[in-house]
Tab-separated table of C-alpha atoms in Angstrom:
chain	number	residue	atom	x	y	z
O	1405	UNK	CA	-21.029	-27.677	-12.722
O	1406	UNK	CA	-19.849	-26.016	-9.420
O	1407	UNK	CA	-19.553	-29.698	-7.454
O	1408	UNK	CA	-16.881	-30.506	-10.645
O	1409	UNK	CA	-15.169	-27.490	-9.978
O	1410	UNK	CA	-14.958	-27.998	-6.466
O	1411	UNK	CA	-14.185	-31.756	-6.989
O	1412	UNK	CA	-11.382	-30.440	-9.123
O	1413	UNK	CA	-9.535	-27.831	-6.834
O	1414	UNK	CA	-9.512	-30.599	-3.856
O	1415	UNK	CA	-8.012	-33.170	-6.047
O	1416	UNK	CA	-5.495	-30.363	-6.783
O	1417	UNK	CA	-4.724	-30.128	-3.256
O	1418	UNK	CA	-3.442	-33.260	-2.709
O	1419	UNK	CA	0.419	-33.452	-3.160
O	1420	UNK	CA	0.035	-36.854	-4.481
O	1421	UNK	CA	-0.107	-35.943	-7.925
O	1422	UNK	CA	3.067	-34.949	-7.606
O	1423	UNK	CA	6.453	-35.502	-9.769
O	1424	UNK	CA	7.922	-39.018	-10.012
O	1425	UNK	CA	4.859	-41.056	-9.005
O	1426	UNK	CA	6.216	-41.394	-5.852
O	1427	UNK	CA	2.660	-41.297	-4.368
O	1428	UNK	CA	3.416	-43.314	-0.569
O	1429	UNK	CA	6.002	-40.368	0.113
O	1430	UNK	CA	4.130	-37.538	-1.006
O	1431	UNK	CA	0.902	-38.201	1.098
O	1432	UNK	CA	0.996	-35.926	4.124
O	1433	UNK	CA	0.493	-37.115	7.770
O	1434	UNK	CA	-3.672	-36.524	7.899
O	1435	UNK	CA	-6.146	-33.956	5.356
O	1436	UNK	CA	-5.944	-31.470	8.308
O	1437	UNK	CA	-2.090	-30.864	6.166
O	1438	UNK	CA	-3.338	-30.144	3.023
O	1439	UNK	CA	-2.423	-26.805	1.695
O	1440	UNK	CA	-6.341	-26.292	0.854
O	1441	UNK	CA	-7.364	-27.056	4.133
O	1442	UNK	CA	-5.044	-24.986	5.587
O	1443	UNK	CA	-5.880	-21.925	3.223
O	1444	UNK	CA	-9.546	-22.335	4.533
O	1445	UNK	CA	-8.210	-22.228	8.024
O	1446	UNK	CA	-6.416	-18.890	7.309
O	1447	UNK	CA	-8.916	-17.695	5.516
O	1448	UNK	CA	-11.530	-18.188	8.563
O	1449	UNK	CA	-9.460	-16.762	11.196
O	1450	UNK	CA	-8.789	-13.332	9.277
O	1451	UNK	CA	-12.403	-13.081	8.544
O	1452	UNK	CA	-12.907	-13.258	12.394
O	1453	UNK	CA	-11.021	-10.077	12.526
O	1454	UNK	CA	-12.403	-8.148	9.478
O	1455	UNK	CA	-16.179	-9.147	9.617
O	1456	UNK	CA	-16.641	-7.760	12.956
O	1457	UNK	CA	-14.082	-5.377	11.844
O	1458	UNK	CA	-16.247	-4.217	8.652
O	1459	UNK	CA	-19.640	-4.232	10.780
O	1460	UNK	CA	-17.923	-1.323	13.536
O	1461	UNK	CA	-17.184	0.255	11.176
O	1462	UNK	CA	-20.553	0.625	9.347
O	1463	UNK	CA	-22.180	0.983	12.519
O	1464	UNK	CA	-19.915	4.029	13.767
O	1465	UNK	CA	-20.821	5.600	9.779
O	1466	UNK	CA	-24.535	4.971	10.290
O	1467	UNK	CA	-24.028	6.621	13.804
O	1468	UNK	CA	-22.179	9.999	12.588
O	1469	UNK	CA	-19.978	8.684	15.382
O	1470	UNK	CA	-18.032	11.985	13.986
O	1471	UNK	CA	-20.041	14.917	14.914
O	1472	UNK	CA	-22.209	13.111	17.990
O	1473	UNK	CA	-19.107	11.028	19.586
O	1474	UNK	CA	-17.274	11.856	22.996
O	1475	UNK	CA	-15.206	10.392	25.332
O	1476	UNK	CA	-11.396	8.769	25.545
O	1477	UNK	CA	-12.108	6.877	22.121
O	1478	UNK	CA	-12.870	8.841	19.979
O	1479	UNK	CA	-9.754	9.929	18.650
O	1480	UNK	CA	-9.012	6.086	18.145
O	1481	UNK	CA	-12.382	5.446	16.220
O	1482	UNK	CA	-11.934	9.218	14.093
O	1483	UNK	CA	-8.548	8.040	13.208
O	1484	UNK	CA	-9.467	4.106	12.403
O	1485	UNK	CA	-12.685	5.101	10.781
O	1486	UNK	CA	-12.767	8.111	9.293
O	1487	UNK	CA	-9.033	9.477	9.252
O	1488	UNK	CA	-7.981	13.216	9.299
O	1489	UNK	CA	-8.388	15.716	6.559
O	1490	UNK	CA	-5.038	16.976	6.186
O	1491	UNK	CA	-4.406	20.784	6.405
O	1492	UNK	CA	-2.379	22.856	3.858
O	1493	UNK	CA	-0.073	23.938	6.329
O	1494	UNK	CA	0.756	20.435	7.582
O	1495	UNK	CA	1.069	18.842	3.980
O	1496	UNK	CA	4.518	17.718	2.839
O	1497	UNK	CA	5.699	16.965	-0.346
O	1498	UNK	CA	5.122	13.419	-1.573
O	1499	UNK	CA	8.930	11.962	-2.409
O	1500	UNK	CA	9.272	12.317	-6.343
O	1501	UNK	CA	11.874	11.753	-9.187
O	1502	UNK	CA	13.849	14.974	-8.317
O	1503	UNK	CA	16.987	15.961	-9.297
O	1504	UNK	CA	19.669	16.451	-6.390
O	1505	UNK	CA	21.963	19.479	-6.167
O	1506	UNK	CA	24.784	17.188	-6.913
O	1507	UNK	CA	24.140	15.682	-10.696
O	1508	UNK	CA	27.436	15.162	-12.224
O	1509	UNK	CA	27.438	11.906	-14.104
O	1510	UNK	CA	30.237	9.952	-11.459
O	1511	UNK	CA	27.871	10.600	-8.511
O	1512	UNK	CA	24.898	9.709	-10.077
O	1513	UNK	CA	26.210	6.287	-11.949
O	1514	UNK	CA	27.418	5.547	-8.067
O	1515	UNK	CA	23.674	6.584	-6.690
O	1516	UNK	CA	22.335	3.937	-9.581
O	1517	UNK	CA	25.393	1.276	-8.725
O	1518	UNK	CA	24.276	1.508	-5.332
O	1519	UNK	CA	20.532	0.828	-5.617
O	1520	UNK	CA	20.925	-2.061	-7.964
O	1521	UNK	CA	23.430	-3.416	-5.893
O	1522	UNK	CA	21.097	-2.990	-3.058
O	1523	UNK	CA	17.899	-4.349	-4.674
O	1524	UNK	CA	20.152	-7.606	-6.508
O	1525	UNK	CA	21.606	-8.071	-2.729
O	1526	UNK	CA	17.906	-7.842	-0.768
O	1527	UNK	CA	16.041	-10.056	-3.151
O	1528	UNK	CA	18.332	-12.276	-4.697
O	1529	UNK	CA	19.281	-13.196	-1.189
O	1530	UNK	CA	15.896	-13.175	0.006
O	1531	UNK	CA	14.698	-15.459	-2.989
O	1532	UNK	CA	17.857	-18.158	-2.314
O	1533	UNK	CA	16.576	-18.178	1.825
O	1534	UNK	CA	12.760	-18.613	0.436
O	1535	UNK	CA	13.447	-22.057	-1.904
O	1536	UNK	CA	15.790	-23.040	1.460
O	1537	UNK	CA	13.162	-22.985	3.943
O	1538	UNK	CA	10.329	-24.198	2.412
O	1539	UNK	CA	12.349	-27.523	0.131
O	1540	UNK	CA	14.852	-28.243	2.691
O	1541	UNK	CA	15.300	-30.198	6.346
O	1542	UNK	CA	16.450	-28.847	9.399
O	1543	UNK	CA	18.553	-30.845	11.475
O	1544	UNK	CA	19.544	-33.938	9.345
O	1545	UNK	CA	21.565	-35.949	10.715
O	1546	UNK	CA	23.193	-39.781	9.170
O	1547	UNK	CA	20.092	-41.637	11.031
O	1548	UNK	CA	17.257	-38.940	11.030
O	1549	UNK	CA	15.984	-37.117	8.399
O	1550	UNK	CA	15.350	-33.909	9.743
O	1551	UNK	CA	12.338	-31.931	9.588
O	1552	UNK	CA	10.620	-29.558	7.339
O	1553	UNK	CA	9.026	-26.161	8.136
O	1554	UNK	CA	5.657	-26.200	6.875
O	1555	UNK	CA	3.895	-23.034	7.930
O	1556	UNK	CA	4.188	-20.404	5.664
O	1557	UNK	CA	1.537	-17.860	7.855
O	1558	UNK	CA	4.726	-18.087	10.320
O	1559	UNK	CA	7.139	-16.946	7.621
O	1560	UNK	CA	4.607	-14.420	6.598
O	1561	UNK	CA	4.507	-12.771	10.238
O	1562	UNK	CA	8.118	-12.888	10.960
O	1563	UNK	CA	8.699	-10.864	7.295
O	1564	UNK	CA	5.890	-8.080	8.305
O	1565	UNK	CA	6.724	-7.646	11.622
O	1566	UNK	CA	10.404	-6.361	10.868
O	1567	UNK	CA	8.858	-4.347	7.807
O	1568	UNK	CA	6.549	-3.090	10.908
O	1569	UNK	CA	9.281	-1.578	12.601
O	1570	UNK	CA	11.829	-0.090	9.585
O	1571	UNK	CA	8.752	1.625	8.735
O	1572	UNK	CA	7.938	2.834	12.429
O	1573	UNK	CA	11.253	3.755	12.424
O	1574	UNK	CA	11.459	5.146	9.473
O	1575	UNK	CA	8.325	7.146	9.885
O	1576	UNK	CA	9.896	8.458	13.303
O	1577	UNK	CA	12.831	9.782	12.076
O	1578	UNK	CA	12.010	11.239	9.173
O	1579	UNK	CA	9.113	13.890	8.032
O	1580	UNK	CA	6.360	12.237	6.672
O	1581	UNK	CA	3.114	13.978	5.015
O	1582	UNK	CA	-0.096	14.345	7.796
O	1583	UNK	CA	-1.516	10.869	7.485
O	1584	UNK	CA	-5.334	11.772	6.323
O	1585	UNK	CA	-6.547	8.112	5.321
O	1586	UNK	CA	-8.581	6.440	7.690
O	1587	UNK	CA	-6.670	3.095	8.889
O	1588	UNK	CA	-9.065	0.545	8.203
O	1589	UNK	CA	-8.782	1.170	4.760
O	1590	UNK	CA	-5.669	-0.421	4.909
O	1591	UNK	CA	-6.619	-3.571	6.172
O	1592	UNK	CA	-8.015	-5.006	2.296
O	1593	UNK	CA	-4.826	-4.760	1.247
O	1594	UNK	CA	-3.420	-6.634	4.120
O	1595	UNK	CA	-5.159	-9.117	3.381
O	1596	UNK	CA	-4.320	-9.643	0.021
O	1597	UNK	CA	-0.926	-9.092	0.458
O	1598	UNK	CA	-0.804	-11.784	3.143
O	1599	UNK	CA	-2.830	-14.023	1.067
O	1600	UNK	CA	-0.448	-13.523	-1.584
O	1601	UNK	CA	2.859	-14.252	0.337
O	1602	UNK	CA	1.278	-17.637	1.654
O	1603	UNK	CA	0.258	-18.691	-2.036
O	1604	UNK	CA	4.158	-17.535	-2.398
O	1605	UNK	CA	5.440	-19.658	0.248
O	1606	UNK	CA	3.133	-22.419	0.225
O	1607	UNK	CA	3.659	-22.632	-4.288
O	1608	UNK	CA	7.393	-23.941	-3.386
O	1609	UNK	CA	6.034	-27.321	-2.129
O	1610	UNK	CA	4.885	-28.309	-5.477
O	1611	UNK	CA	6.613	-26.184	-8.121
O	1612	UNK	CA	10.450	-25.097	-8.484
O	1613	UNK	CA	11.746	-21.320	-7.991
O	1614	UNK	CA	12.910	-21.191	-11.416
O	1615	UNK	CA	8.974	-22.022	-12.417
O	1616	UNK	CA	7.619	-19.264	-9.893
O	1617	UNK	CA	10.185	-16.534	-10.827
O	1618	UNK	CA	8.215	-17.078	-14.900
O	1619	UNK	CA	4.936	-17.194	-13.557
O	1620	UNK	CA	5.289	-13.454	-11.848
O	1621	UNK	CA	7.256	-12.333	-14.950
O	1622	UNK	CA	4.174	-13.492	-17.197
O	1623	UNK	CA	1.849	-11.750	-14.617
O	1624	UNK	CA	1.505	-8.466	-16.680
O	1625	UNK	CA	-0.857	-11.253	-19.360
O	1626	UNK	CA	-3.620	-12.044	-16.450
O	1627	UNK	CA	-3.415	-8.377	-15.946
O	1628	UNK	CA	-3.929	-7.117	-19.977
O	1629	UNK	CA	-6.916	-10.005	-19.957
O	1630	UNK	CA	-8.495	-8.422	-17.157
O	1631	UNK	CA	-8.395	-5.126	-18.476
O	1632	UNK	CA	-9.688	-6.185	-21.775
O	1633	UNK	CA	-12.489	-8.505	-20.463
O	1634	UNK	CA	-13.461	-5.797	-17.535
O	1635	UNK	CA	-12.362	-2.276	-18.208
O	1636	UNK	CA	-12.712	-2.539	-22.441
O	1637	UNK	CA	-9.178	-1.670	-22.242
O	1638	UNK	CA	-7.435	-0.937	-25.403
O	1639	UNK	CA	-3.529	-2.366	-26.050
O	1640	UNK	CA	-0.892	-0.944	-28.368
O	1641	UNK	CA	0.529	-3.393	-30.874
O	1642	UNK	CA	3.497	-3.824	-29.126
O	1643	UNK	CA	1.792	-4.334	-25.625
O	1644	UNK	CA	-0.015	-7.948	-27.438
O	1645	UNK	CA	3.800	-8.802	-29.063
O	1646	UNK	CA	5.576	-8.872	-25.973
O	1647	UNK	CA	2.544	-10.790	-24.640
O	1648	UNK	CA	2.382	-13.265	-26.945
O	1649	UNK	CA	6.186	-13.404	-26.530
O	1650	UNK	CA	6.077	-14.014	-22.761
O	1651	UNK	CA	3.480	-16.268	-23.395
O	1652	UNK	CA	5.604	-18.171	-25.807
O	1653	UNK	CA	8.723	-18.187	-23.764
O	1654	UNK	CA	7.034	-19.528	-20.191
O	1655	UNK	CA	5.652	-22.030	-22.821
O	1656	UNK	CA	9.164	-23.341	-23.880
O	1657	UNK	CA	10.402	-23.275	-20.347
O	1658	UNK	CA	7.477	-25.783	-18.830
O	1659	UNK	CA	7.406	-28.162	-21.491
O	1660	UNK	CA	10.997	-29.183	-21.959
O	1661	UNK	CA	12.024	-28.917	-18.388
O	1662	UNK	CA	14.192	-31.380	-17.734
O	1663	UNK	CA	13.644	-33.888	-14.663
O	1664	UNK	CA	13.336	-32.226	-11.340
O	1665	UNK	CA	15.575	-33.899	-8.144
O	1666	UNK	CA	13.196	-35.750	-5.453
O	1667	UNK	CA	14.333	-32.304	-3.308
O	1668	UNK	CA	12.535	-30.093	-5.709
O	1669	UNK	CA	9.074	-31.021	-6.889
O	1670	UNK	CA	8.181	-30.723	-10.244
O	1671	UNK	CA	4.975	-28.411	-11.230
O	1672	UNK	CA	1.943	-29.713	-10.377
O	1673	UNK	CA	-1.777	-28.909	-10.697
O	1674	UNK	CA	-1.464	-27.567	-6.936
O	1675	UNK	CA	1.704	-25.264	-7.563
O	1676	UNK	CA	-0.498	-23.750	-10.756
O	1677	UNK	CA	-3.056	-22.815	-8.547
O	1678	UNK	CA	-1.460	-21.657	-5.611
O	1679	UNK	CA	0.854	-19.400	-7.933
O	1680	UNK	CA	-2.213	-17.937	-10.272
O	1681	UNK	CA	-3.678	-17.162	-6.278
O	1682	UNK	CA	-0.702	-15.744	-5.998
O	1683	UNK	CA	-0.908	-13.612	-8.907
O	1684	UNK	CA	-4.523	-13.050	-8.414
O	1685	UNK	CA	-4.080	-11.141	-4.925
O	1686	UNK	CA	-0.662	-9.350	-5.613
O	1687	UNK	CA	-3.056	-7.644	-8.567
O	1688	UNK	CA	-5.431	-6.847	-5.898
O	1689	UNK	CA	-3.122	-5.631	-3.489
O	1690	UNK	CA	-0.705	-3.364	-5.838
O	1691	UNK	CA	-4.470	-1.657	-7.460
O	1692	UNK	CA	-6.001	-0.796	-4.063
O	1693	UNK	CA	-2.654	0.568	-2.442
O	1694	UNK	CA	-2.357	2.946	-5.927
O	1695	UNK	CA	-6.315	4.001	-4.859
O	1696	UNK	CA	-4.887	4.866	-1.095
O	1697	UNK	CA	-2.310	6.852	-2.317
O	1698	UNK	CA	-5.321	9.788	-3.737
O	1699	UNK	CA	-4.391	10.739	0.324
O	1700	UNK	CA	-1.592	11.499	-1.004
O	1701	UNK	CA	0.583	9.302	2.050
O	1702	UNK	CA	4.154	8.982	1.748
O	1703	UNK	CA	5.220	5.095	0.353
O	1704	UNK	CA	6.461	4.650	3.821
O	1705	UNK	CA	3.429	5.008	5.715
O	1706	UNK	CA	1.715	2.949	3.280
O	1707	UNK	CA	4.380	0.154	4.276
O	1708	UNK	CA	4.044	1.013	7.776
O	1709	UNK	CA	-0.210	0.697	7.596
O	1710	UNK	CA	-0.497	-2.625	5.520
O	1711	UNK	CA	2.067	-4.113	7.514
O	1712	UNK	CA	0.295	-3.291	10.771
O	1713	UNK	CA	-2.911	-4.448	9.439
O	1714	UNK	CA	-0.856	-7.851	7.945
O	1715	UNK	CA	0.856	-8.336	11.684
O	1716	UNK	CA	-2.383	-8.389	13.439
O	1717	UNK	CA	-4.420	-10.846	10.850
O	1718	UNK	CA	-1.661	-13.298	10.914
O	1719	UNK	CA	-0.700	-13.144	14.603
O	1720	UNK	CA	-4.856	-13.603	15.148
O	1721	UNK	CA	-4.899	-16.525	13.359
O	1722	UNK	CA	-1.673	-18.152	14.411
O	1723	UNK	CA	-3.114	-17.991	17.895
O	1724	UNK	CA	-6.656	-19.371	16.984
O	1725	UNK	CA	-4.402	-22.558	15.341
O	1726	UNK	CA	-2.209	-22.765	18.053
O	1727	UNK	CA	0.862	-22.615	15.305
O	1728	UNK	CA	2.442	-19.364	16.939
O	1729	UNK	CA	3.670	-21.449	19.361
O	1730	UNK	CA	4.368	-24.191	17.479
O	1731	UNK	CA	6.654	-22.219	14.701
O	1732	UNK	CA	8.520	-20.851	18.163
O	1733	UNK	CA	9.129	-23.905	19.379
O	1734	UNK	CA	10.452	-25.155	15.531
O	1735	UNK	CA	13.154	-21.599	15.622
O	1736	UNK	CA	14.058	-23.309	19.442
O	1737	UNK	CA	14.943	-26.717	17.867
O	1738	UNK	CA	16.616	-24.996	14.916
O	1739	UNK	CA	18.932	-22.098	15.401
O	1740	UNK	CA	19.737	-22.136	11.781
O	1741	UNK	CA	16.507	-21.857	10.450
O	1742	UNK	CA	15.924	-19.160	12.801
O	1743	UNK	CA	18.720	-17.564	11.441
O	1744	UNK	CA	17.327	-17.694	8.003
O	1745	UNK	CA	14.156	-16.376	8.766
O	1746	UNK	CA	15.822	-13.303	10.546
O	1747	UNK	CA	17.719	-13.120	7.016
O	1748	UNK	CA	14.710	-13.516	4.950
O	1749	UNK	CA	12.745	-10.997	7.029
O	1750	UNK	CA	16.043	-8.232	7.270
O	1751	UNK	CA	16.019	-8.104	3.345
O	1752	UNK	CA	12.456	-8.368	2.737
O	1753	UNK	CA	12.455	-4.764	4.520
O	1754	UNK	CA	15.273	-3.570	3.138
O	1755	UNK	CA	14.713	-4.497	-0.423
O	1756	UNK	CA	11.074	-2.390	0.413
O	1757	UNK	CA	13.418	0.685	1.330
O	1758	UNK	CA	15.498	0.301	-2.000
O	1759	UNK	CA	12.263	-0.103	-4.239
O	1760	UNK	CA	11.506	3.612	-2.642
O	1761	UNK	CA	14.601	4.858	-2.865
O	1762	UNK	CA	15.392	3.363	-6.932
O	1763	UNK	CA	11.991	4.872	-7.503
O	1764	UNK	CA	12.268	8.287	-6.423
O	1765	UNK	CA	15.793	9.035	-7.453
O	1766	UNK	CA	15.538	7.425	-11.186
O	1767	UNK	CA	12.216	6.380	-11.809
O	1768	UNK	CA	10.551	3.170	-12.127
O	1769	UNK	CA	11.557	2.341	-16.012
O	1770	UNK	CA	15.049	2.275	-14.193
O	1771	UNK	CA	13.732	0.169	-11.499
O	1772	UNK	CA	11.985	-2.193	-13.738
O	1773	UNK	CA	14.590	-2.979	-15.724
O	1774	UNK	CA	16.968	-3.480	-12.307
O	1775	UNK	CA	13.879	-5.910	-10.810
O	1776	UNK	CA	13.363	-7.825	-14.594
O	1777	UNK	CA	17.592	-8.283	-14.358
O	1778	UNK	CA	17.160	-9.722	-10.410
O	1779	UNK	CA	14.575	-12.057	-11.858
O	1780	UNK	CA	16.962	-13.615	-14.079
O	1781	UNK	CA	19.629	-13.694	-11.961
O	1782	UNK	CA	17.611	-15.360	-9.544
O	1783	UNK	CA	16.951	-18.496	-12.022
O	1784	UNK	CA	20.555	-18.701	-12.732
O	1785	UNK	CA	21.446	-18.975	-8.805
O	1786	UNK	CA	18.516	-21.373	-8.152
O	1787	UNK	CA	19.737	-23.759	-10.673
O	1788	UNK	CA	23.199	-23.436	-9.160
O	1789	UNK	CA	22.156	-23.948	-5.638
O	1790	UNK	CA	19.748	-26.239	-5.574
O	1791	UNK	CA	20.443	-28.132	-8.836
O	1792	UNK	CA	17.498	-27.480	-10.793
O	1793	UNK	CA	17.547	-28.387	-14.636
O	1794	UNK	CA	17.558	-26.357	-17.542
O	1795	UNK	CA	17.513	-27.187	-21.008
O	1796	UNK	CA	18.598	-25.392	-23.992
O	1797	UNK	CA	14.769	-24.848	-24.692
O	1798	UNK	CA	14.037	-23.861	-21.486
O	1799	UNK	CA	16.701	-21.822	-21.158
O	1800	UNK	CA	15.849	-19.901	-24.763
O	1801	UNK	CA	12.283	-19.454	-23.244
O	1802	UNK	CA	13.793	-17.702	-20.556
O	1803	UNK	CA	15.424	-15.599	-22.551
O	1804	UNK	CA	12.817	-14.796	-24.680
O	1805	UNK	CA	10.352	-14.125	-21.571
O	1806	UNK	CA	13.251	-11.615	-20.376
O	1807	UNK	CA	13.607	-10.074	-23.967
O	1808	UNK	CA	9.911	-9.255	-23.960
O	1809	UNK	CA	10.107	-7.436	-20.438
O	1810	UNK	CA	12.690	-5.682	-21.600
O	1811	UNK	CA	10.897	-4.745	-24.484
O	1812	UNK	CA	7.996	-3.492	-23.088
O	1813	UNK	CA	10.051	-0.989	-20.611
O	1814	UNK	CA	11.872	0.255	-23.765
O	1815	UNK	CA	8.365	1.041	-25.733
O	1816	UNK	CA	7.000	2.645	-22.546
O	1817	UNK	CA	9.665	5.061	-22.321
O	1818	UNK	CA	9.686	5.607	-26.139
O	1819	UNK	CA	5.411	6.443	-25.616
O	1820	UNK	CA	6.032	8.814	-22.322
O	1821	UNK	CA	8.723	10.778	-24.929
O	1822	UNK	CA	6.329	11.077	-26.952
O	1823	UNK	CA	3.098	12.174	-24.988
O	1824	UNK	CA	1.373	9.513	-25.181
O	1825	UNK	CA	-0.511	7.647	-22.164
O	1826	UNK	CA	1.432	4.753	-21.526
O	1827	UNK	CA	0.889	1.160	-19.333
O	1828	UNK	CA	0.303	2.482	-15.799
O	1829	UNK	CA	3.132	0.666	-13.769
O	1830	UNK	CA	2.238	-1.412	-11.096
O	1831	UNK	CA	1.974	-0.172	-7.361
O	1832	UNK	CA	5.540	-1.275	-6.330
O	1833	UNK	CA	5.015	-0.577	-2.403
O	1834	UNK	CA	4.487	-3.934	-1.458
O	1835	UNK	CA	6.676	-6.833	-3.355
O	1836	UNK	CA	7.481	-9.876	-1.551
């Protein structure tokens, strides 16, 4: 049963059952390019950080490294190992939904203007530079074709290393809470959050934006499944509805999509995979950052950890491939892809800063709804980019899938009025 499986997933990684048959073009140049290969690579060259990583560790708690340890590194292995029990002098107020001293209805409809305009400019910008990187040449010319970019754990570095150093910055500047949580703790969610932007990046190869942008709206059914199957969690009625009406919706959307263009490859076995991977470690990720946060850390230092952590796997791992070089030498031949991924990277940070910022001042039903609107806008200006087709059907399922996220915002607010527990909402720290 497990050879089948296996059998199954490496069939899946090969681009030739793509879209349109068009099997000779689709091939890449050797199986050292396929996007399950590749993943392995990755996935070998983090764990040569984190196993040895993970056995220090161990070995400096099995020590009592703590009460017996001396010398220059010791405050390095307290703080990397076992962190520092904040004091109740040094605490600081986490950042919460407060009201300012200013509330007069002009100033705050401009406070909420400005954060959706914020979050609609970071992501719907960063989303537009994501489908342009990974579907289109650089340098086509009338006799050459150009080239493509093709490593994603390049695009995933240059994105965490400006979030790196907003954060820093951040973090510098302004008063934070006495960081207590020991620093390796961040490195799980590192990973997964790395993982989960390559499954990101690398999902554009074989499926359309349009097609990702539905399968993380119709991530919250994965989710209720899992806390069903694992947890014996129990669902309102409405919770299953606008399940079942997400479910419906994506539904409509896949099977009357029209016909993709040969610059925008249809959904394939390999895109559903990569995407529920995806989906599979942004759940990871968002759950163990809302565990960290019992150290009660400001968002900002959790950014400015799990970036750090993210920096070092993928700049390990680039240099064990030789790519690090290789992605260099790509931004050399390419200004204007360069130029993108600067772009790309500059509102990937920024957009982190609004989602803090939307959060704190009006809460996160507020936010949601701002994020579920950016989603759909983000279809629209796909299709009108980069020419992707939309029927009627598809278009309906849509706006159906939208409907029900909508819906679900407007019952959870309706439950909190009334006292009753409602759907945790997801850990938004770490989003693209």
């Amino acid at each position: 049963m497990d050879a089948r499986w296996w059998a199954v997933v490496v069939l899946a990684a090969l681009p030739s059952l793509g879209a349109g048959g068009e099997t000779s073009e689709a091939l890449p140049e050797s199986w050292t390019q396929l996007w399950f290969f590749r993943f392995l690579v990755n996935a070998a060259g983090y764990a040569s950080f984190m196993v040895p990583g993970y056995l220090m560790v161990q070995y400096f708690r099995r020590k009592n490294y703590l009460e017996t340890g001396r010398g220059l590194c010791f405050p390095l292995v307290k703080t990397c190992v076992f962190g520092n029990e904040p004091k109740a002098s040094d605490e600081v107020p986490l950042t919460s939904r407060t009201e300012p001293a200013e509330t007069t209805p002009t100033w705050q409809a401009l406070k909420l203007l400005f954060c959706a305009a914020g979050l609609q400019v970071s992501y719907l910008t960063w989303g537009v530079l994501q489908e342009r990187v990974m579907t289109r040449s650089y340098g086509a010319t009338a006799t050459s074709p150009g080239e493509r970019f093709t490593d994603s754990q390049f695009l995933v570095l240059m994105n965490r290393v400006l979030a790196l150093i907003v954060a820093g910055l951040y973090c510098v500047l302004c008063k934070q809470p006495r960081h207590g949580a020991p620093m390796y703790r961040y490195s799980f969610a590192s990973l997964s959050n790395v993982l989960s932007s390559w499954c990101q990046y690398e999902a554009l190869k074989f499926v359309s934006f349009p097609t990702q942008v539905l399968a993380k709206a119709s991530k919250v059914i994965p989710v209720m499944l899992m806390g069903k199957l694992v947890s014996r969690r129990s669902y309102e009625h409405w919770e299953y509805l606008t399940a079942g009406l997400i479910s419906i919706g994506v539904s409509m959307f896949l099977l009357s999509s029209g016909p993709e263009p040969r610059s925008s490859p249809a959904t394939t076995l390999s895109g559903l995979i990569l995407l529920a991977g995806y989906i599979a470690f942004d759940s990871f990720t968002s759950n163990w950052q809302d565990a960290l946060f019992a150290y009660k850390m400001s968002s900002v230092q959790m950014m400015f950890g799990v970036n750090l952590f993210s920096c070092l796997f993928t700049v390990g791992s680039l240099l064990e491939q030789g790519a690090l070089l290789e992605g260099t030498r790509f931004m050399g031949r390419h200004s204007e892809f360069a130029a993108h991924a600067l772009l790309l990277s500059i509102c990937s940070a920024c957009g982190q800063l609004f989602i803090f910022y939307t959060i704190g001042q009006f809460g996160a039903a507020i936010f949601t709804i701002i994020m579920t609107l950016r989603q759909a806008f983000a279809i629209l200006l796909s299709c009108l980019l980069y020419g992707h087709t939309v029927t009627v059907v598809g278009g309906l399922g849509v706006a159906v899938v939208f409907a029900a996220l909508l819906l679900r915002v407007y019952a959870r607010g309706r439950l909190k009025q009334r006292g009753k527990k409602a759907v945790p909402v997801e850990s938004p720290v770490q989003k693209v």
